[in-house]
Amino acid sequence: MQTDLSNFIHTIRGEMLTIYSEQDLIAAMRDAAEKDTDMKDYYWRSWYFARKRFTKEDQLLAMYLYDTKDHLISSYRYNSVTYPKDIYKAEYDDNSDRVYDYVHGDRTDLMISGYHNSVAKKDIVRFVLKLHNYDADRNALGYLVCDINSAAFTSIMAKYVDVEQVCLWLQPLNDRVIAMTGEASESQRRIQKQLAKVVQSHYKSGELGQEYDGNYLIQVSQENYNLEAFVLVSQSLLTATQKTLIRTLLIIMGAMILAIMVIVLFVSQWMTKPVEEMSSTITRIKDGETQLRVQPVGWSQELTTLGTEFNEMLDRMQVMAQEELQHKMLVERTEYKMLQAQINPHFLYNTLDTMSGIANAQNCPMVSGMCHSLSAIFRYSLNMTDELSTVQNEMAHVRNYLYVMDVRNGSTIAYDYQIDSDTLADQMPRICIQPVVENALTHGLRNVRRKDKKLLIRSEHVNENLVITVQDNGAGMDAESMNRLLDQNDMKRVESGISIGILNVNARLKRLFGEKYGLHIESTAGEGTTVTITVPAVSTENSGGMENV
């Protein structure tokens, strides 16, 4: 309420100050004050000024402009019958003596007073503004009086008084009441009249008590203006209001607590929803839906990172599972093919041994040796009791194979064996060297027309690895393309049986020992090929060897 009242008073004061924009009028008042000139030509100026500067909401009822000698210069009256032509010549008490005392006193602030117009039957709020020169001396030019309908104030005050047993009024210090509202009881009206007389008679702000016959008095000064607001409230109403206020506060607190709980629940669900979705997805993946992936979205960077890393882990696991399945299928197919080859192996072994004995008895050592070597080759190839063998056994197998090939094709190749004795007991998968040697004979040396065909087989330790080298001086090959196939390690190509030679050997070595092991090829067209087999150096004492030929 204070703000609304202060704004309204400030608006009226601002509109009154705009009289300084009437420059010709101010100049004439200055001349009249200094030279006592006549101001009759400005009699209607108040009427024009009121119409131009004030609005309907201001409820301006009358305006009077006086010079320094209290002579009326101009006036405006909403109704010329009910409002005096001159406040100093009114037929009833219009409280003009207060205006006179203010104008001829030392006060420079805006004066607020009031009176009751018995003709119009209205309470009037009177504003008085002294007019001065805007120079160093600030000489007086006169003063402006504006009478405002008290209803403009009571309409503002009524918005804040909507209960019974409340009396609210405005009263300038040492002056009469200018506005009052509220549904006051008889006792409150009596108390209000008594208090209003006290305020009107040499009262200073804050001198009144607080309790009067079961009523509580609240008084508030209006800043910047000589005006006080008084509220007389029944103590029973205050008590009821206090209870209502407490109840309202409790309801508000309860609503706030409920709202906070809802917000906390919502935030909690929002924060835990990504975790719950991730947990649900993990459960479904565990139940067999391995193609699912979590949504790496959450309220924190950590959840997003966790989801992303989890998806990457699933991808890696799926790749590893597929590789493991491929390896398993390769082993199963290899075993199946080996089982197919094991058609009554003992019958085959015994037959070859018998042929060897007959050939030896018939003085045919070449046939006897060939049968013996073939028997040893079949025994070694079809022995599935252990996937791993030794360098010594592998070399015995290679020697038997080369003997058979020499008998078939004639001995046209010079063999050089550089086998380090420290490597003989090292473990390596079965049938790894022979396919490489076979590849050298078939693709490297067979169709080469040269008399110095050579094949070197070397075994040595390099750092912690066993390195076996098979080198020929044959036709050579496209080493770059072949190494690319070895690095790709295409299991489908191996499983399909397209290659049962060096690609098969490379696939088995990588499956057993890891990707950094296997075969590597170096070759120069027309000069030969070098195939390097690299496996971890693991020594074992294995007395079960094959017979050398």
XYZ file of C-alpha atoms in Angstrom:
549
model
C 0.000 0.000 0.000
C 2.789 2.420 0.884
C 4.273 1.965 -2.567
C 0.955 2.602 -4.321
C 0.252 5.711 -2.228
C 3.782 7.009 -2.710
C 3.543 6.469 -6.471
C 0.220 8.317 -6.656
C 1.519 11.272 -4.628
C 4.685 11.316 -6.718
C 2.567 11.387 -9.891
C 0.518 14.375 -8.676
C 3.675 16.226 -7.631
C 5.297 15.530 -11.022
C 2.268 16.861 -12.872
C 2.284 19.990 -10.716
C 5.983 20.563 -11.439
C 5.275 20.639 -15.173
C 3.968 24.162 -14.629
C 7.601 25.233 -15.008
C 7.292 24.253 -18.678
C 4.798 27.116 -19.065
C 7.654 29.528 -19.658
C 5.572 32.596 -20.462
C 3.534 32.108 -17.287
C 6.658 31.673 -15.131
C 8.224 34.748 -16.739
C 5.083 36.773 -16.027
C 5.030 35.589 -12.396
C 8.696 36.567 -12.080
C 7.913 40.071 -13.363
C 4.915 40.325 -11.057
C 7.050 39.362 -8.063
C 9.769 41.858 -8.957
C 7.788 44.703 -10.575
C 4.253 44.109 -9.314
C 2.870 43.792 -12.869
C -0.680 42.746 -13.650
C -1.496 38.974 -14.258
C -5.085 39.307 -15.522
C -4.218 37.859 -18.930
C -3.403 34.486 -17.322
C -6.699 33.909 -15.552
C -7.651 30.920 -17.745
C -4.160 29.357 -17.718
C -5.045 26.985 -14.844
C -7.970 25.632 -16.838
C -5.729 24.864 -19.841
C -2.959 23.514 -17.595
C -5.326 21.168 -15.729
C -6.789 19.806 -18.955
C -3.355 19.261 -20.504
C -1.353 17.836 -17.610
C -3.800 15.899 -15.415
C -5.686 12.704 -16.236
C -9.089 11.398 -15.258
C -7.511 8.930 -12.814
C -6.000 11.857 -10.863
C -9.535 13.006 -9.941
C -8.521 16.690 -9.932
C -11.443 18.808 -8.633
C -9.921 22.280 -8.425
C -6.658 24.144 -9.090
C -5.539 27.560 -7.840
C -2.474 29.596 -8.808
C -1.415 32.413 -6.423
C 1.317 35.038 -6.484
C 3.587 35.858 -3.550
C 0.943 38.189 -2.092
C -1.750 35.481 -2.015
C -3.593 37.084 -4.925
C -5.357 34.596 -7.179
C -3.829 34.530 -10.673
C -5.799 31.685 -12.189
C -8.156 28.906 -11.138
C -9.804 25.761 -12.445
C -12.892 24.179 -10.883
C -14.522 20.932 -11.939
C -17.829 22.453 -10.785
C -17.913 26.204 -10.284
C -20.875 25.961 -7.912
C -19.587 23.412 -5.423
C -15.938 24.518 -5.244
C -14.759 27.974 -4.070
C -13.445 30.513 -6.545
C -10.711 31.449 -4.084
C -9.692 29.200 -1.154
C -9.238 32.260 1.062
C -12.809 33.420 0.375
C -14.723 30.176 0.843
C -18.073 30.266 2.619
C -17.100 27.240 4.716
C -13.979 26.087 6.508
C -11.679 24.746 3.791
C -8.582 24.633 6.018
C -6.983 27.485 4.063
C -5.195 28.752 7.170
C -2.927 25.678 6.926
C -2.053 26.711 3.376
C -1.306 30.261 4.468
C 0.966 29.099 7.302
C 2.828 26.757 4.939
C 3.280 29.347 2.172
C 4.671 31.951 4.543
C 6.722 29.462 6.519
C 10.169 27.935 5.955
C 9.032 24.556 4.635
C 10.012 23.779 1.043
C 8.562 20.282 0.652
C 5.215 19.426 -0.899
C 2.399 20.183 1.525
C -0.469 17.708 1.882
C -3.581 18.841 3.720
C -7.314 18.346 3.448
C -10.802 19.497 4.233
C -14.415 18.464 3.918
C -16.411 20.226 1.210
C -19.846 20.460 2.741
C -21.394 21.704 -0.518
C -20.036 18.899 -2.695
C -20.241 16.500 0.268
C -16.752 15.208 -0.466
C -13.484 14.929 1.400
C -10.750 16.810 -0.418
C -6.990 16.178 -0.343
C -5.083 19.379 -0.976
C -1.577 19.556 -2.484
C 0.372 22.816 -2.236
C 3.618 23.416 -4.157
C 5.777 26.507 -3.719
C 7.130 28.004 -6.954
C 10.665 29.481 -7.034
C 13.108 30.971 -9.446
C 15.770 28.486 -10.566
C 18.630 30.790 -9.736
C 21.055 31.144 -6.869
C 18.634 33.257 -4.809
C 15.618 30.989 -5.439
C 13.189 33.875 -4.989
C 9.533 32.932 -4.510
C 7.204 33.327 -7.492
C 3.972 32.091 -5.900
C 2.375 28.723 -5.242
C 0.107 26.172 -6.871
C -2.819 24.493 -5.053
C -4.440 21.292 -6.350
C -7.543 19.785 -4.734
C -7.849 16.019 -5.350
C -10.870 13.865 -4.598
C -10.177 11.826 -1.458
C -11.743 8.836 -3.241
C -8.523 8.525 -5.252
C -6.754 7.628 -1.993
C -9.498 5.486 -0.494
C -9.674 3.379 -3.681
C -5.995 2.553 -3.225
C -6.396 1.892 0.496
C -9.501 -0.272 0.030
C -7.507 -2.841 -1.953
C -5.606 -3.708 1.214
C -8.575 -3.763 3.612
C -11.012 -6.581 2.807
C -12.042 -7.696 6.297
C -14.202 -6.317 9.070
C -13.001 -4.671 12.298
C -10.258 -2.722 10.526
C -10.000 1.050 10.289
C -7.383 2.610 7.991
C -6.824 6.337 7.628
C -4.330 8.884 6.319
C -3.565 12.027 8.291
C -0.864 14.685 7.928
C 0.909 15.548 11.167
C -0.944 18.239 13.116
C -3.704 18.273 10.533
C -7.090 16.698 9.970
C -7.802 13.269 8.415
C -7.660 13.331 4.613
C -8.832 9.774 3.775
C -10.341 6.842 5.676
C -11.646 3.383 4.777
C -12.515 0.062 6.399
C -15.515 -1.615 8.061
C -14.783 -0.418 11.579
C -16.881 -1.222 14.617
C -18.478 1.497 16.782
C -15.709 1.247 19.359
C -13.069 1.485 16.646
C -14.717 4.590 15.187
C -14.742 6.168 18.621
C -11.079 5.304 19.179
C -10.201 6.567 15.694
C -11.788 9.968 16.340
C -9.903 10.289 19.611
C -6.597 9.333 18.001
C -7.210 11.682 15.036
C -7.652 14.598 17.473
C -4.371 13.660 19.164
C -2.528 13.582 15.822
C -4.075 16.935 14.858
C -2.959 18.570 18.117
C 0.839 18.957 18.268
C 1.520 15.255 17.622
C 4.958 13.881 16.802
C 5.442 10.659 14.855
C 5.625 7.550 17.024
C 4.065 9.063 20.176
C 0.882 6.963 20.124
C 0.578 3.679 21.967
C -0.119 0.299 20.404
C -3.119 -1.132 22.275
C -6.497 0.573 22.696
C -9.462 -1.239 24.235
C -8.848 -4.596 22.538
C -7.497 -3.043 19.353
C -3.992 -2.822 18.010
C -2.700 0.380 16.351
C -0.151 0.257 13.523
C 1.331 3.537 12.278
C 3.620 3.984 9.263
C 5.225 7.222 8.101
C 5.158 8.051 4.412
C 8.710 8.832 3.361
C 9.409 12.307 1.892
C 5.951 13.578 2.833
C 4.439 14.964 6.049
C 1.900 12.134 6.115
C 1.140 9.197 8.407
C -0.853 6.022 7.741
C -2.738 4.527 10.702
C -4.341 1.084 10.939
C -6.588 0.126 13.857
C -7.108 -3.645 13.956
C -9.078 -5.811 16.364
C -6.740 -8.067 18.351
C -9.124 -10.985 17.801
C -8.764 -10.431 14.059
C -4.985 -10.344 14.416
C -5.085 -13.607 16.324
C -7.307 -15.216 13.692
C -5.135 -13.777 10.952
C -2.060 -15.090 12.709
C -3.583 -18.559 12.884
C -4.576 -18.347 9.231
C -1.085 -17.182 8.359
C 0.478 -20.057 10.291
C -1.888 -22.504 8.618
C -1.087 -21.015 5.226
C 2.632 -21.195 5.947
C 2.283 -24.824 6.975
C 0.377 -25.577 3.775
C 3.027 -23.773 1.743
C 5.779 -25.642 3.577
C 4.000 -28.938 2.990
C 3.531 -28.094 -0.673
C 7.188 -27.114 -0.942
C 8.304 -30.332 0.759
C 6.048 -32.334 -1.568
C 7.386 -30.424 -4.566
C 10.961 -31.020 -3.404
C 10.231 -34.729 -2.972
C 8.735 -34.885 -6.465
C 11.724 -33.024 -7.875
C 14.150 -35.280 -5.996
C 12.259 -38.357 -7.244
C 12.263 -37.021 -10.780
C 15.970 -36.145 -10.634
C 16.730 -39.524 -9.037
C 14.850 -41.356 -11.789
C 16.529 -39.177 -14.391
C 19.945 -39.983 -12.920
C 19.318 -43.708 -12.418
C 17.424 -44.334 -15.662
C 20.604 -44.692 -17.795
C 22.057 -47.105 -15.222
C 18.825 -49.146 -15.121
C 18.658 -49.269 -18.918
C 22.298 -50.317 -19.026
C 21.655 -53.028 -16.421
C 18.608 -54.291 -18.358
C 20.606 -54.402 -21.591
C 23.440 -56.290 -19.877
C 20.940 -58.839 -18.535
C 19.483 -59.357 -22.019
C 22.979 -59.729 -23.454
C 23.773 -62.307 -20.769
C 20.592 -64.184 -21.718
C 21.774 -64.528 -25.300
C 20.896 -61.317 -27.164
C 24.554 -60.664 -27.940
C 23.760 -58.247 -30.757
C 22.385 -55.652 -28.311
C 24.428 -52.645 -27.234
C 23.895 -50.153 -24.428
C 23.065 -46.527 -25.161
C 26.145 -44.539 -24.048
C 24.036 -41.599 -22.824
C 23.840 -40.350 -19.244
C 23.860 -37.318 -16.992
C 27.627 -37.559 -16.509
C 30.642 -38.041 -18.720
C 31.585 -41.087 -16.649
C 28.353 -42.917 -17.599
C 28.846 -42.067 -21.260
C 32.429 -43.311 -21.131
C 31.340 -46.471 -19.301
C 28.684 -47.223 -21.930
C 31.099 -46.603 -24.800
C 33.826 -48.767 -23.258
C 31.296 -51.524 -22.494
C 30.125 -51.550 -26.117
C 33.721 -51.710 -27.333
C 34.377 -54.610 -24.942
C 31.324 -56.452 -26.309
C 32.533 -55.872 -29.869
C 35.957 -57.255 -29.003
C 34.423 -60.239 -27.217
C 32.177 -60.944 -30.199
C 35.149 -60.805 -32.563
C 37.123 -63.107 -30.250
C 34.173 -65.500 -30.026
C 33.876 -65.580 -33.808
C 37.604 -66.201 -34.148
C 37.441 -68.941 -31.519
C 34.538 -70.516 -33.383
C 36.489 -70.352 -36.626
C 39.517 -71.920 -34.965
C 37.359 -74.643 -33.477
C 35.793 -75.341 -36.841
C 39.257 -75.435 -38.407
C 40.439 -77.975 -35.843
C 37.299 -80.049 -36.243
C 37.578 -80.048 -40.024
C 41.275 -80.877 -39.857
C 40.586 -83.692 -37.433
C 37.773 -84.919 -39.625
C 39.986 -84.905 -42.683
C 42.694 -86.685 -40.727
C 40.163 -89.240 -39.525
C 39.091 -89.752 -43.112
C 42.716 -90.468 -43.961
C 43.022 -92.971 -41.128
C 41.306 -95.835 -42.960
C 42.755 -98.840 -41.250
C 46.188 -97.127 -40.709
C 47.764 -100.177 -39.091
C 46.981 -102.226 -42.178
C 48.748 -99.530 -44.240
C 51.762 -99.405 -41.917
C 52.117 -103.197 -41.849
C 51.755 -103.452 -45.633
C 54.500 -100.853 -46.195
C 56.773 -102.580 -43.681
C 56.140 -105.924 -45.432
C 56.937 -104.348 -48.807
C 60.139 -102.928 -47.346
C 61.162 -106.359 -46.041
C 60.412 -108.082 -49.373
C 62.339 -105.409 -51.286
C 65.278 -105.764 -48.984
C 65.176 -109.577 -49.374
C 65.038 -109.175 -53.164
C 68.068 -106.892 -52.948
C 66.106 -103.713 -53.834
C 67.370 -101.212 -51.233
C 65.792 -98.193 -52.970
C 62.307 -99.687 -52.838
C 62.908 -100.862 -49.295
C 64.011 -97.399 -48.194
C 61.085 -95.730 -49.950
C 58.580 -98.051 -48.258
C 60.241 -97.464 -44.919
C 60.153 -93.674 -45.375
C 56.514 -93.705 -46.481
C 55.596 -95.787 -43.462
C 57.370 -93.293 -41.184
C 55.673 -90.344 -42.934
C 52.220 -91.864 -42.504
C 52.859 -92.783 -38.890
C 53.979 -89.222 -38.103
C 51.218 -87.501 -40.093
C 48.386 -89.592 -38.734
C 49.511 -89.586 -35.116
C 46.913 -87.369 -33.373
C 47.868 -88.058 -29.773
C 49.726 -84.761 -29.432
C 49.478 -81.588 -31.505
C 53.000 -80.494 -30.534
C 56.222 -82.172 -31.627
C 59.936 -81.231 -31.601
C 62.389 -79.811 -34.103
C 64.162 -83.176 -34.117
C 60.959 -85.042 -35.068
C 60.017 -82.398 -37.625
C 63.426 -82.669 -39.314
C 63.181 -86.481 -39.367
C 59.799 -86.110 -41.078
C 61.299 -83.648 -43.592
C 64.228 -85.987 -44.357
C 61.834 -88.897 -44.984
C 59.744 -86.656 -47.271
C 62.812 -85.466 -49.218
C 64.027 -89.079 -49.635
C 60.707 -90.052 -51.177
C 60.771 -86.955 -53.450
C 64.349 -87.761 -54.549
C 63.336 -91.305 -55.437
C 60.364 -89.964 -57.423
C 62.079 -87.088 -59.230
C 65.697 -88.033 -59.138
C 68.299 -86.496 -56.888
C 68.819 -83.111 -58.584
C 68.728 -80.824 -55.522
C 71.535 -80.210 -53.036
C 70.268 -80.090 -49.457
C 72.000 -78.097 -46.728
C 70.919 -78.713 -43.125
C 72.116 -76.118 -40.593
C 70.316 -77.352 -37.506
C 71.562 -75.905 -34.222
C 71.769 -78.780 -31.738
C 70.307 -76.494 -29.014
C 67.053 -76.319 -30.968
C 66.447 -80.064 -31.451
C 64.431 -80.398 -28.223
C 62.354 -77.226 -28.851
C 58.619 -77.717 -29.222
C 56.648 -76.749 -32.317
C 53.377 -77.872 -33.932
C 53.451 -81.057 -35.981
C 53.973 -80.860 -39.737
C 55.084 -77.203 -39.950
C 58.386 -77.491 -41.812
C 57.394 -80.145 -44.381
C 54.629 -78.039 -46.084
C 57.095 -75.146 -46.463
C 59.728 -77.506 -47.935
C 57.082 -78.965 -50.248
C 56.148 -75.430 -51.389
C 59.833 -74.715 -52.150
C 60.153 -77.894 -54.214
C 56.844 -77.540 -56.045
C 56.755 -73.776 -56.784
C 60.371 -72.770 -56.412
C 62.668 -75.459 -57.827
C 60.601 -77.872 -59.943
C 60.403 -75.832 -63.138
C 63.777 -74.125 -62.853
C 66.289 -75.187 -65.487
C 69.520 -74.973 -63.587
C 71.974 -77.557 -62.401
C 72.819 -75.966 -59.028
C 69.428 -76.281 -57.353
C 69.837 -75.767 -53.644
C 67.597 -76.017 -50.590
C 68.766 -74.728 -47.208
C 67.016 -75.567 -43.922
C 68.293 -73.659 -40.877
C 67.207 -73.841 -37.213
C 68.465 -71.358 -34.612
C 67.555 -69.303 -31.556
C 66.985 -65.556 -32.041
C 66.407 -63.748 -28.767
C 63.694 -65.858 -27.086
C 62.266 -67.311 -30.292
C 62.896 -70.411 -32.366
C 63.501 -69.355 -35.976
C 63.454 -71.904 -38.802
C 64.471 -70.775 -42.286
C 63.700 -72.597 -45.548
C 65.618 -71.036 -48.447
C 65.772 -72.018 -52.124
C 67.380 -70.541 -55.215
C 64.373 -71.143 -57.404
C 62.049 -68.962 -59.480
C 60.818 -66.726 -56.640
C 57.295 -65.418 -56.003
C 55.213 -62.289 -55.254
C 56.288 -61.995 -51.611
C 54.265 -58.805 -50.957
C 50.939 -60.382 -51.926
C 51.755 -63.588 -50.074
C 52.729 -61.735 -46.884
C 49.452 -59.796 -47.109
C 47.549 -63.099 -47.153
C 49.606 -64.352 -44.219
C 48.863 -61.183 -42.205
C 45.150 -61.309 -43.020
C 45.055 -64.919 -41.797
C 41.772 -65.554 -43.651
C 40.295 -68.529 -41.792
C 37.582 -69.038 -44.427
C 40.246 -69.567 -47.073
C 42.039 -72.058 -44.829
C 38.834 -73.865 -43.827
C 37.673 -74.171 -47.421
C 40.736 -76.263 -48.254
C 41.936 -73.864 -50.954
C 45.327 -73.860 -49.279
C 46.619 -76.662 -47.101
C 50.233 -75.531 -47.293
C 51.907 -72.479 -45.823
C 48.601 -70.621 -45.147
C 47.446 -73.575 -43.061
C 50.746 -73.653 -41.172
C 50.583 -69.886 -40.590
C 46.992 -70.112 -39.294
C 47.866 -72.889 -36.836
C 50.921 -71.029 -35.514
C 48.973 -67.795 -34.955
C 46.161 -69.680 -33.248
C 48.560 -71.421 -30.878
C 51.074 -68.649 -30.131
C 49.511 -65.307 -31.151
C 49.487 -62.842 -34.015
C 53.165 -61.875 -33.811
C 54.221 -65.439 -34.654
C 53.852 -67.349 -37.900
C 55.414 -67.192 -41.367
C 57.154 -64.410 -43.282
C 58.353 -64.559 -46.894
C 61.182 -62.759 -48.678
C 61.630 -63.397 -52.395
C 63.395 -62.043 -55.461
C 62.267 -63.106 -58.922
C 64.812 -65.431 -60.522
C 66.956 -65.620 -57.391
C 64.894 -67.575 -54.908
C 62.652 -67.445 -51.858
C 63.251 -67.437 -48.102
C 60.441 -68.513 -45.757
C 60.958 -67.792 -42.049
C 59.010 -69.676 -39.367
C 58.970 -67.975 -35.947
C 57.620 -69.607 -32.772
C 58.407 -69.199 -29.058
C 61.466 -71.163 -27.965
C 60.132 -73.810 -25.544
C 62.497 -76.717 -24.866
C 61.417 -80.182 -23.725
C 63.140 -83.515 -23.198
C 61.317 -85.733 -25.670
C 62.855 -89.162 -26.197
C 60.165 -90.324 -28.606
C 61.721 -89.488 -31.968
C 61.350 -90.723 -35.471
C 63.819 -92.819 -37.323
C 66.164 -90.850 -39.544
C 66.717 -92.005 -43.085
